[in-house]
Each structure stands twice: as C-alpha cells, then as structure tokens.
Amino acid sequence: MIDSGQMALTELAEYCQLAEELSSHIVYRLLLGYSFLACFIATPAQIYFFVKICLKFHCQGNIKFLLNVYFFVSLLFSLISACAFGWRNIVTQFATDCNLLINKFFFTAYHLPSLFLMTLQMLIPVGFSIERYVALKNAGSYEHRKTRLGPVLTAILAAVDSLVMLFLFCDEPFHGPFISLILVPPASAAHFNIYCVILLLIQIGNLVVNVILLKKQKIQPSVHNLSYRYEMEEFKDATNFILFISFWHIVFAGSYVIGGSLARLVGPMVFDKMVHYTAARAMFCAMPTYNVFIVFAAMWKLNKIDQRKKGRMEKDIELNTIGNAGIENYNKVSKMLVNFE
C-alpha cells in the first residue's frame, strides 16, 4: 500500500515535471516574456501619465479623484507585475525541475495583491457612474462642491472588493505546489471566475449608464448663463473620457475573463496533454496589454478633448467688449483658457 508520504512525493514529482514542460513550452515562454515587456513599458509610461497629466486634470474634484485612483491602481498593478514577470522570466532561463516551482510566500505576496488591484480597477467605474449621476443632477452648483464624494466612493468600493476577495480566498489553504504566478488555486478558481464575470457585466452596465447620462445632458434645458454652460461642457468632456477608457477596459478585461473561462471549461476537451491545457490557462497578456495601451490612448483622447474645447470657445463664445460686462466676460474666458493649458 502506498502511504501518504509516497503519494505526496509522487504528486510533487508530477508538478516538477509539469513545471519543466511548461517552462519549455514555446507559446507560454513567448507570452510570459511579452507580459513582462508590456508591464515594463507600461510602468514608466504610467508614472509619467499619472504625475504629469492625471494629477493636473482640470475637472471637478470628485471625478478627478476617482480618475486618479483608477490610473494609480493601474500603475501599481503594472509595477508589481513587471517585477514578478521579470523574476519569473529569469527563473525559467536558469532553473530546472523542482526549482521552477514557486514558493508559497512569493506566490501569495504577488498573487493576492495583483488580483485585488485588477478587480478593484474593474469596480471603480461604478464610482464613475454614481459621480456622473450626482454631477448631472446638481448641474449649476456642482462645480464648486468640495471633494468628498470621490473619496467616499473609493473607500466603499475598495472595502467591497476587499470583503469579496476575503470571502473568495478564506478557505484557500495555498498549499501548492505553484507553477504559475497567475493561476488561481483550485479551491478558489471557480468562484473567482464567477466574480470576474459579474464585474464584467457591471462594467457593461456602467457603460450603458454613462451613455444614458450623456444623452440626458444633451436634452438639458438651454441656459445662457456662462458658468452653467461651462459646467455642462465639462460634464460632457469628462463623461466622454470615462466612456472611452471604460469601453477599452471592457474589451481587454472581457478577453481576459472569456479567454480564461474558455480555457478552464473547454481546455480538457481540446488539449490532449496537461502542459498545453496549463499553458492555455496561464496565458496572461490581456491586462498587461491594456495597461500599456490605455496610457497612450488616454493621452490621445485628452488631446482631442482639449482641441475641441478650444475650438468651441473660439466658435461659440461671443464677448461683449464694452464696459464692465466686457471686462467680466474677458476675465472668465481668460481663466477658462488657462485651465485648458
């Protein structure tokens, strides 16, 4: 009779062999290298974008706060992923057999924070929708409100995500062995996939809500007050930007969720060898690609928005250049132009 110790050794040997085969799998190696390269490029680009652009957004404080949190979370995800994938690429170059297995401390130190950051970034758009609704409902006075709603929404969403993640992984022993940084352990994998599907559906719902809010903004009663018109234009521009990043997040997150789910459900029927099935599940390039893509796409989108802003002002705003009214209008428009720079 085979005792438990022999069974454990046999299982460990199988994992060592699988790790060796996986490290030699050409597609897995290429995508592992690509994921590192994408995160490595994304990290400095996101640092520049966050410091030079995000922190200087000219919009209402609450939506600015939420956007800053969104891109900061993306930055943190890219940073820790670049370090983790860089280390993993080095290991696969020089280690063999059981040395390719990932120890429990390193796996949990990367795996749990990265999953939390990834899911939080998918949840933050809920805050976008709530803030945009409040902004539209309070048009005319919202621009000068204190930045409270943004931090409160961020705290609530982070708490919700933390509680869900705690629930998902509370029964996970993390015994290992671990052969990939991104493969969710068996006890939690199915529930985590369901959570990702729910988050994806929430994101799609948020996209629809923002489209509806944008249409409602267009049918707002015409008001000739300059500050009200300015606030409505700011609402439209900020909502358009949110729609842009939300759409692309859905595209990339959707490909990650759908691809991972298909690999998990259909993989055993498609792949005849365990290594091919594992490689299909361990392919993780959608989110690193999104993080490097969204930086340059967001800069392009913001530049287009700024160009439209200046064009609107040159076309639509007529200055009364006589007397005190002329001075007041000139000062208002000059201030707006400075904010667009």
mmCIF file of C-alpha atoms in Angstrom:
data_model
loop_
_atom_site.group_PDB
_atom_site.id
_atom_site.type_symbol
_atom_site.label_atom_id
_atom_site.label_comp_id
_atom_site.label_asym_id
_atom_site.label_seq_id
_atom_site.Cartn_x
_atom_site.Cartn_y
_atom_site.Cartn_z
ATOM 1 C CA MET A 1 0.000 0.000 0.000
ATOM 2 C CA ILE A 2 1.283 3.468 -0.892
ATOM 3 C CA ASP A 3 1.390 5.704 2.181
ATOM 4 C CA SER A 4 0.574 9.428 2.212
ATOM 5 C CA GLY A 5 4.248 10.382 2.157
ATOM 6 C CA GLN A 6 4.864 8.432 -1.040
ATOM 7 C CA MET A 7 1.741 9.932 -2.602
ATOM 8 C CA ALA A 8 2.931 13.425 -1.718
ATOM 9 C CA LEU A 9 6.323 12.735 -3.271
ATOM 10 C CA THR A 10 4.691 11.340 -6.397
ATOM 11 C CA GLU A 11 2.433 14.396 -6.675
ATOM 12 C CA LEU A 12 5.399 16.717 -6.160
ATOM 13 C CA ALA A 13 7.349 14.898 -8.874
ATOM 14 C CA GLU A 14 4.411 15.331 -11.256
ATOM 15 C CA TYR A 15 4.277 19.052 -10.535
ATOM 16 C CA CYS A 16 8.030 19.351 -11.048
ATOM 17 C CA GLN A 17 7.727 17.615 -14.405
ATOM 18 C CA LEU A 18 4.789 19.846 -15.392
ATOM 19 C CA ALA A 19 6.740 22.971 -14.397
ATOM 20 C CA GLU A 20 9.676 21.774 -16.500
ATOM 21 C CA GLU A 21 7.444 21.110 -19.516
ATOM 22 C CA LEU A 22 5.662 24.433 -19.072
ATOM 23 C CA SER A 23 8.925 26.381 -18.954
ATOM 24 C CA SER A 24 9.887 24.743 -22.259
ATOM 25 C CA HIS A 25 6.523 25.456 -23.888
ATOM 26 C CA ILE A 26 7.314 27.941 -26.657
ATOM 27 C CA VAL A 27 3.941 29.742 -26.645
ATOM 28 C CA TYR A 28 3.937 30.053 -22.856
ATOM 29 C CA ARG A 29 7.518 31.355 -22.849
ATOM 30 C CA LEU A 30 6.761 33.923 -25.551
ATOM 31 C CA LEU A 31 3.665 35.225 -23.771
ATOM 32 C CA LEU A 32 5.460 35.265 -20.420
ATOM 33 C CA GLY A 33 8.156 37.416 -21.999
ATOM 34 C CA TYR A 34 5.528 39.589 -23.664
ATOM 35 C CA SER A 35 3.671 40.131 -20.380
ATOM 36 C CA PHE A 36 6.890 41.276 -18.727
ATOM 37 C CA LEU A 37 7.742 43.577 -21.630
ATOM 38 C CA ALA A 38 4.248 45.112 -21.646
ATOM 39 C CA CYS A 39 4.342 45.760 -17.886
ATOM 40 C CA PHE A 40 7.923 47.027 -18.099
ATOM 41 C CA ILE A 41 6.947 49.570 -20.773
ATOM 42 C CA ALA A 42 3.666 50.453 -19.072
ATOM 43 C CA THR A 43 5.211 51.277 -15.687
ATOM 44 C CA PRO A 44 7.322 54.350 -16.638
ATOM 45 C CA ALA A 45 4.646 55.474 -19.105
ATOM 46 C CA GLN A 46 2.011 55.301 -16.383
ATOM 47 C CA ILE A 47 4.251 57.120 -13.904
ATOM 48 C CA TYR A 48 4.680 59.944 -16.414
ATOM 49 C CA PHE A 49 0.958 59.976 -17.227
ATOM 50 C CA PHE A 50 -0.053 59.973 -13.566
ATOM 51 C CA VAL A 51 2.372 62.688 -12.423
ATOM 52 C CA LYS A 52 2.286 64.975 -15.452
ATOM 53 C CA ILE A 53 -1.333 64.580 -16.556
ATOM 54 C CA CYS A 54 -3.603 62.813 -14.031
ATOM 55 C CA LEU A 55 -2.675 64.998 -11.079
ATOM 56 C CA LYS A 56 -3.259 68.079 -13.248
ATOM 57 C CA PHE A 57 -6.687 67.142 -14.614
ATOM 58 C CA HIS A 58 -8.859 70.269 -14.929
ATOM 59 C CA CYS A 59 -12.228 68.885 -13.850
ATOM 60 C CA GLN A 60 -14.430 68.750 -10.781
ATOM 61 C CA GLY A 61 -12.607 67.398 -7.726
ATOM 62 C CA ASN A 62 -14.670 64.242 -7.241
ATOM 63 C CA ILE A 63 -14.279 62.855 -10.749
ATOM 64 C CA LYS A 64 -10.629 63.922 -10.728
ATOM 65 C CA PHE A 65 -10.094 61.934 -7.533
ATOM 66 C CA LEU A 66 -11.753 58.823 -8.984
ATOM 67 C CA LEU A 67 -9.743 59.044 -12.208
ATOM 68 C CA ASN A 68 -6.532 59.483 -10.220
ATOM 69 C CA VAL A 69 -7.338 56.394 -8.155
ATOM 70 C CA TYR A 70 -8.180 54.408 -11.298
ATOM 71 C CA PHE A 71 -4.889 55.186 -13.009
ATOM 72 C CA PHE A 72 -2.875 54.842 -9.788
ATOM 73 C CA VAL A 73 -4.286 51.336 -9.280
ATOM 74 C CA SER A 74 -3.347 50.550 -12.877
ATOM 75 C CA LEU A 75 0.163 51.863 -12.195
ATOM 76 C CA LEU A 76 0.588 49.703 -9.085
ATOM 77 C CA PHE A 77 -0.634 46.648 -10.981
ATOM 78 C CA SER A 78 1.890 47.230 -13.772
ATOM 79 C CA LEU A 79 4.716 47.842 -11.294
ATOM 80 C CA ILE A 80 4.300 44.660 -9.262
ATOM 81 C CA SER A 81 3.560 42.636 -12.415
ATOM 82 C CA ALA A 82 6.735 43.898 -14.095
ATOM 83 C CA CYS A 83 8.768 42.791 -11.054
ATOM 84 C CA ALA A 84 7.025 39.416 -10.791
ATOM 85 C CA PHE A 85 7.119 38.562 -14.500
ATOM 86 C CA GLY A 86 10.716 39.760 -14.735
ATOM 87 C CA TRP A 87 11.700 37.418 -11.929
ATOM 88 C CA ARG A 88 9.740 34.563 -13.493
ATOM 89 C CA ASN A 89 11.414 35.045 -16.871
ATOM 90 C CA ILE A 90 14.836 34.867 -15.224
ATOM 91 C CA VAL A 91 13.905 31.713 -13.309
ATOM 92 C CA THR A 92 12.684 29.912 -16.424
ATOM 93 C CA GLN A 93 16.002 30.670 -18.116
ATOM 94 C CA PHE A 94 18.244 29.119 -15.458
ATOM 95 C CA ALA A 95 16.210 26.836 -13.156
ATOM 96 C CA THR A 96 15.119 23.264 -13.833
ATOM 97 C CA ASP A 97 12.725 20.678 -12.406
ATOM 98 C CA CYS A 98 11.524 21.432 -8.868
ATOM 99 C CA ASN A 99 13.458 24.690 -8.731
ATOM 100 C CA LEU A 100 10.852 26.034 -11.167
ATOM 101 C CA LEU A 101 8.117 25.706 -8.551
ATOM 102 C CA ILE A 102 7.058 28.942 -6.862
ATOM 103 C CA ASN A 103 7.225 29.043 -3.083
ATOM 104 C CA LYS A 104 4.133 29.901 -1.070
ATOM 105 C CA PHE A 105 5.367 33.257 0.250
ATOM 106 C CA PHE A 106 6.280 34.673 -3.158
ATOM 107 C CA PHE A 107 3.108 33.329 -4.761
ATOM 108 C CA THR A 108 0.753 34.832 -2.173
ATOM 109 C CA ALA A 109 2.761 38.084 -1.965
ATOM 110 C CA TYR A 110 2.178 38.687 -5.685
ATOM 111 C CA HIS A 111 -0.999 36.768 -6.418
ATOM 112 C CA LEU A 112 -3.420 38.256 -3.895
ATOM 113 C CA PRO A 113 -2.404 41.944 -4.282
ATOM 114 C CA SER A 114 -2.413 41.674 -8.082
ATOM 115 C CA LEU A 115 -5.882 40.103 -8.136
ATOM 116 C CA PHE A 116 -7.152 42.763 -5.733
ATOM 117 C CA LEU A 117 -5.762 45.582 -7.891
ATOM 118 C CA MET A 118 -7.151 44.021 -11.063
ATOM 119 C CA THR A 119 -10.655 43.572 -9.635
ATOM 120 C CA LEU A 120 -10.635 46.992 -7.960
ATOM 121 C CA GLN A 121 -9.825 48.595 -11.300
ATOM 122 C CA MET A 122 -12.849 46.795 -12.751
ATOM 123 C CA LEU A 123 -15.033 48.032 -9.876
ATOM 124 C CA ILE A 124 -14.031 51.718 -9.849
ATOM 125 C CA PRO A 125 -16.224 52.516 -12.915
ATOM 126 C CA VAL A 126 -19.207 52.051 -10.578
ATOM 127 C CA GLY A 127 -17.934 55.176 -8.842
ATOM 128 C CA PHE A 128 -17.695 56.942 -12.199
ATOM 129 C CA SER A 129 -21.381 56.289 -12.888
ATOM 130 C CA ILE A 130 -22.549 57.393 -9.441
ATOM 131 C CA GLU A 131 -20.448 60.561 -9.555
ATOM 132 C CA ARG A 132 -21.626 61.438 -13.064
ATOM 133 C CA TYR A 133 -25.259 60.990 -11.991
ATOM 134 C CA VAL A 134 -24.771 63.300 -8.999
ATOM 135 C CA ALA A 135 -22.956 65.819 -11.205
ATOM 136 C CA LEU A 136 -25.820 65.936 -13.706
ATOM 137 C CA LYS A 137 -28.488 66.179 -11.006
ATOM 138 C CA ASN A 138 -26.698 69.129 -9.399
ATOM 139 C CA ALA A 139 -25.692 70.933 -12.599
ATOM 140 C CA GLY A 140 -25.100 74.607 -11.988
ATOM 141 C CA SER A 141 -23.761 74.238 -8.453
ATOM 142 C CA TYR A 142 -21.735 71.003 -8.546
ATOM 143 C CA GLU A 143 -18.534 72.528 -9.916
ATOM 144 C CA HIS A 144 -17.758 74.287 -6.622
ATOM 145 C CA ARG A 145 -18.598 71.401 -4.279
ATOM 146 C CA LYS A 146 -15.889 70.001 -2.033
ATOM 147 C CA THR A 147 -14.116 66.782 -2.963
ATOM 148 C CA ARG A 148 -15.943 64.366 -0.684
ATOM 149 C CA LEU A 149 -17.985 62.064 -2.893
ATOM 150 C CA GLY A 150 -14.924 60.733 -4.759
ATOM 151 C CA PRO A 151 -13.000 59.620 -1.632
ATOM 152 C CA VAL A 152 -16.161 58.152 -0.062
ATOM 153 C CA LEU A 153 -16.962 56.127 -3.190
ATOM 154 C CA THR A 154 -13.359 54.937 -3.416
ATOM 155 C CA ALA A 155 -13.368 53.784 0.212
ATOM 156 C CA ILE A 156 -16.679 51.946 -0.218
ATOM 157 C CA LEU A 157 -15.635 50.215 -3.447
ATOM 158 C CA ALA A 158 -12.246 49.213 -2.007
ATOM 159 C CA ALA A 159 -13.962 47.827 1.097
ATOM 160 C CA VAL A 160 -16.470 45.867 -1.001
ATOM 161 C CA ASP A 161 -13.718 44.410 -3.179
ATOM 162 C CA SER A 162 -11.633 43.519 -0.110
ATOM 163 C CA LEU A 163 -14.559 41.721 1.523
ATOM 164 C CA VAL A 164 -15.367 39.792 -1.647
ATOM 165 C CA MET A 165 -11.734 38.753 -2.087
ATOM 166 C CA LEU A 166 -11.585 37.724 1.575
ATOM 167 C CA PHE A 167 -14.695 35.605 1.089
ATOM 168 C CA LEU A 168 -13.323 34.031 -2.105
ATOM 169 C CA PHE A 169 -9.971 33.048 -0.601
ATOM 170 C CA CYS A 170 -10.897 32.444 3.057
ATOM 171 C CA ASP A 171 -10.941 28.660 2.565
ATOM 172 C CA GLU A 172 -7.926 28.550 0.264
ATOM 173 C CA PRO A 173 -5.048 26.723 2.041
ATOM 174 C CA PHE A 174 -2.401 27.820 -0.506
ATOM 175 C CA HIS A 175 -0.590 24.531 -0.058
ATOM 176 C CA GLY A 176 0.845 24.488 -3.548
ATOM 177 C CA PRO A 177 2.931 23.488 -5.370
ATOM 178 C CA PHE A 178 2.579 26.551 -7.604
ATOM 179 C CA ILE A 179 3.774 26.501 -11.194
ATOM 180 C CA SER A 180 2.431 29.849 -12.419
ATOM 181 C CA LEU A 181 2.026 33.265 -10.821
ATOM 182 C CA ILE A 182 -1.427 33.869 -12.250
ATOM 183 C CA LEU A 183 -3.195 30.514 -11.968
ATOM 184 C CA VAL A 184 -5.790 30.856 -9.210
ATOM 185 C CA PRO A 185 -5.568 27.904 -6.769
ATOM 186 C CA PRO A 186 -8.181 25.168 -7.308
ATOM 187 C CA ALA A 187 -10.311 25.828 -4.212
ATOM 188 C CA SER A 188 -10.944 29.442 -5.258
ATOM 189 C CA ALA A 189 -10.689 29.352 -9.051
ATOM 190 C CA ALA A 190 -14.353 28.740 -9.909
ATOM 191 C CA HIS A 191 -15.656 31.396 -7.515
ATOM 192 C CA PHE A 192 -13.073 33.920 -8.677
ATOM 193 C CA ASN A 193 -14.072 33.343 -12.306
ATOM 194 C CA ILE A 194 -17.714 33.991 -11.378
ATOM 195 C CA TYR A 195 -16.682 37.215 -9.630
ATOM 196 C CA CYS A 196 -14.804 38.350 -12.744
ATOM 197 C CA VAL A 197 -17.843 37.634 -14.918
ATOM 198 C CA ILE A 198 -20.017 39.665 -12.532
ATOM 199 C CA LEU A 199 -17.528 42.546 -12.637
ATOM 200 C CA LEU A 200 -17.514 42.421 -16.427
ATOM 201 C CA LEU A 201 -21.321 42.623 -16.514
ATOM 202 C CA ILE A 202 -21.190 45.526 -14.048
ATOM 203 C CA GLN A 203 -18.737 47.320 -16.330
ATOM 204 C CA ILE A 204 -21.053 46.853 -19.303
ATOM 205 C CA GLY A 205 -23.916 48.202 -17.206
ATOM 206 C CA ASN A 206 -21.826 51.215 -16.222
ATOM 207 C CA LEU A 207 -21.057 51.903 -19.856
ATOM 208 C CA VAL A 208 -24.780 51.930 -20.663
ATOM 209 C CA VAL A 209 -25.500 54.218 -17.694
ATOM 210 C CA ASN A 210 -22.893 56.740 -18.825
ATOM 211 C CA VAL A 211 -24.291 56.729 -22.366
ATOM 212 C CA ILE A 212 -27.749 57.457 -20.933
ATOM 213 C CA LEU A 213 -26.373 60.272 -18.754
ATOM 214 C CA LEU A 214 -24.635 61.786 -21.760
ATOM 215 C CA LYS A 215 -27.896 61.725 -23.726
ATOM 216 C CA LYS A 216 -29.737 63.317 -20.801
ATOM 217 C CA GLN A 217 -27.122 66.059 -20.691
ATOM 218 C CA LYS A 218 -27.832 66.874 -24.328
ATOM 219 C CA ILE A 219 -31.531 67.447 -23.635
ATOM 220 C CA GLN A 220 -30.965 69.657 -20.597
ATOM 221 C CA PRO A 221 -32.849 72.981 -20.876
ATOM 222 C CA SER A 222 -30.883 75.668 -22.683
ATOM 223 C CA VAL A 223 -29.422 78.115 -20.180
ATOM 224 C CA HIS A 224 -27.477 81.162 -21.277
ATOM 225 C CA ASN A 225 -25.594 81.502 -18.001
ATOM 226 C CA LEU A 226 -21.909 81.201 -18.887
ATOM 227 C CA SER A 227 -20.918 79.211 -15.792
ATOM 228 C CA TYR A 228 -23.765 76.702 -16.321
ATOM 229 C CA ARG A 229 -22.818 76.209 -19.969
ATOM 230 C CA TYR A 230 -19.188 75.754 -18.956
ATOM 231 C CA GLU A 231 -20.167 73.134 -16.357
ATOM 232 C CA MET A 232 -22.254 71.231 -18.908
ATOM 233 C CA GLU A 233 -19.369 71.206 -21.372
ATOM 234 C CA GLU A 234 -17.072 69.930 -18.616
ATOM 235 C CA PHE A 235 -19.612 67.215 -17.797
ATOM 236 C CA LYS A 236 -19.749 66.134 -21.439
ATOM 237 C CA ASP A 237 -15.967 66.091 -21.842
ATOM 238 C CA ALA A 238 -15.328 64.161 -18.614
ATOM 239 C CA THR A 239 -18.096 61.654 -19.390
ATOM 240 C CA ASN A 240 -16.776 61.141 -22.924
ATOM 241 C CA PHE A 241 -13.334 60.404 -21.499
ATOM 242 C CA ILE A 242 -14.811 57.952 -18.992
ATOM 243 C CA LEU A 243 -16.765 56.229 -21.774
ATOM 244 C CA PHE A 244 -13.557 55.915 -23.770
ATOM 245 C CA ILE A 245 -11.490 54.252 -21.037
ATOM 246 C CA SER A 246 -14.462 52.149 -19.866
ATOM 247 C CA PHE A 247 -15.042 50.786 -23.367
ATOM 248 C CA TRP A 248 -11.441 49.698 -23.803
ATOM 249 C CA HIS A 249 -11.301 48.260 -20.301
ATOM 250 C CA ILE A 250 -14.322 46.116 -21.151
ATOM 251 C CA VAL A 251 -12.647 44.938 -24.373
ATOM 252 C CA PHE A 252 -9.419 43.855 -22.673
ATOM 253 C CA ALA A 253 -10.931 42.633 -19.397
ATOM 254 C CA GLY A 254 -13.578 40.788 -21.388
ATOM 255 C CA SER A 255 -10.954 38.978 -23.437
ATOM 256 C CA TYR A 256 -9.162 38.007 -20.202
ATOM 257 C CA VAL A 257 -12.318 36.740 -18.497
ATOM 258 C CA ILE A 258 -13.759 34.965 -21.538
ATOM 259 C CA GLY A 259 -10.407 33.510 -22.592
ATOM 260 C CA GLY A 260 -9.647 32.259 -19.091
ATOM 261 C CA SER A 261 -13.111 30.767 -18.660
ATOM 262 C CA LEU A 262 -12.987 29.001 -22.028
ATOM 263 C CA ALA A 263 -9.525 27.618 -21.303
ATOM 264 C CA ARG A 264 -10.721 26.288 -17.966
ATOM 265 C CA LEU A 265 -14.013 24.805 -19.221
ATOM 266 C CA VAL A 266 -13.140 23.641 -22.731
ATOM 267 C CA GLY A 267 -9.402 23.090 -22.322
ATOM 268 C CA PRO A 268 -9.556 19.482 -21.091
ATOM 269 C CA MET A 269 -11.581 18.518 -24.182
ATOM 270 C CA VAL A 270 -9.314 20.380 -26.620
ATOM 271 C CA PHE A 271 -5.798 19.689 -25.357
ATOM 272 C CA ASP A 272 -4.515 16.143 -25.180
ATOM 273 C CA LYS A 273 -1.625 16.980 -22.846
ATOM 274 C CA MET A 274 -1.732 18.596 -19.430
ATOM 275 C CA VAL A 275 1.054 21.016 -20.311
ATOM 276 C CA HIS A 276 -0.927 22.500 -23.231
ATOM 277 C CA TYR A 277 -4.007 22.903 -21.047
ATOM 278 C CA THR A 278 -1.954 24.547 -18.292
ATOM 279 C CA ALA A 279 -0.234 26.844 -20.784
ATOM 280 C CA ALA A 280 -3.616 27.946 -22.147
ATOM 281 C CA ARG A 281 -4.844 28.767 -18.635
ATOM 282 C CA ALA A 282 -1.603 30.525 -17.697
ATOM 283 C CA MET A 283 -1.566 32.886 -20.675
ATOM 284 C CA PHE A 284 -1.971 36.345 -19.215
ATOM 285 C CA CYS A 285 -1.428 39.106 -21.735
ATOM 286 C CA ALA A 286 -4.774 40.938 -21.970
ATOM 287 C CA MET A 287 -4.440 43.082 -18.834
ATOM 288 C CA PRO A 288 -0.724 43.947 -19.300
ATOM 289 C CA THR A 289 -1.607 44.943 -22.876
ATOM 290 C CA TYR A 290 -4.460 47.114 -21.611
ATOM 291 C CA ASN A 291 -2.213 48.913 -19.131
ATOM 292 C CA VAL A 292 0.322 49.883 -21.782
ATOM 293 C CA PHE A 293 -2.373 50.665 -24.358
ATOM 294 C CA ILE A 294 -4.586 52.836 -22.156
ATOM 295 C CA VAL A 295 -1.789 55.277 -21.264
ATOM 296 C CA PHE A 296 -1.144 56.324 -24.844
ATOM 297 C CA ALA A 297 -4.827 56.055 -25.803
ATOM 298 C CA ALA A 298 -5.823 58.272 -22.853
ATOM 299 C CA MET A 299 -3.221 60.901 -23.775
ATOM 300 C CA TRP A 300 -4.516 60.902 -27.353
ATOM 301 C CA LYS A 301 -8.121 61.201 -26.173
ATOM 302 C CA LEU A 302 -7.354 64.049 -23.761
ATOM 303 C CA ASN A 303 -5.523 65.913 -26.506
ATOM 304 C CA LYS A 304 -8.569 65.572 -28.787
ATOM 305 C CA ILE A 305 -10.847 66.818 -25.997
ATOM 306 C CA ASP A 306 -8.624 69.845 -25.355
ATOM 307 C CA GLN A 307 -8.610 70.705 -29.053
ATOM 308 C CA ARG A 308 -12.412 70.541 -29.165
ATOM 309 C CA LYS A 309 -12.661 72.703 -26.040
ATOM 310 C CA LYS A 310 -10.587 75.463 -27.544
ATOM 311 C CA GLY A 311 -12.460 75.198 -30.838
ATOM 312 C CA ARG A 312 -15.810 75.508 -29.072
ATOM 313 C CA MET A 313 -14.693 78.577 -27.183
ATOM 314 C CA GLU A 314 -13.440 80.286 -30.326
ATOM 315 C CA LYS A 315 -16.674 79.468 -32.160
ATOM 316 C CA ASP A 316 -19.438 79.759 -29.547
ATOM 317 C CA ILE A 317 -18.434 82.407 -27.024
ATOM 318 C CA GLU A 318 -19.180 85.955 -28.076
ATOM 319 C CA LEU A 319 -17.551 88.609 -25.989
ATOM 320 C CA ASN A 320 -19.207 91.829 -25.075
ATOM 321 C CA THR A 321 -16.182 94.103 -25.258
ATOM 322 C CA ILE A 322 -17.764 97.272 -23.943
ATOM 323 C CA GLY A 323 -17.777 98.456 -20.321
ATOM 324 C CA ASN A 324 -17.852 96.326 -17.173
ATOM 325 C CA ALA A 325 -19.643 93.415 -18.882
ATOM 326 C CA GLY A 326 -16.819 93.176 -21.395
ATOM 327 C CA ILE A 327 -14.213 93.109 -18.637
ATOM 328 C CA GLU A 328 -16.119 90.401 -16.733
ATOM 329 C CA ASN A 329 -16.542 88.176 -19.808
ATOM 330 C CA TYR A 330 -12.920 88.637 -20.797
ATOM 331 C CA ASN A 331 -11.736 87.580 -17.331
ATOM 332 C CA LYS A 332 -13.989 84.490 -17.311
ATOM 333 C CA VAL A 333 -12.869 83.259 -20.706
ATOM 334 C CA SER A 334 -9.216 84.012 -19.965
ATOM 335 C CA LYS A 335 -9.481 81.893 -16.821
ATOM 336 C CA MET A 336 -11.027 79.031 -18.803
ATOM 337 C CA LEU A 337 -8.298 79.195 -21.415
ATOM 338 C CA VAL A 338 -5.636 78.989 -18.712
ATOM 339 C CA ASN A 339 -7.349 75.893 -17.278
ATOM 340 C CA PHE A 340 -7.206 74.177 -20.661
ATOM 341 C CA GLU A 341 -3.448 74.580 -20.977
#
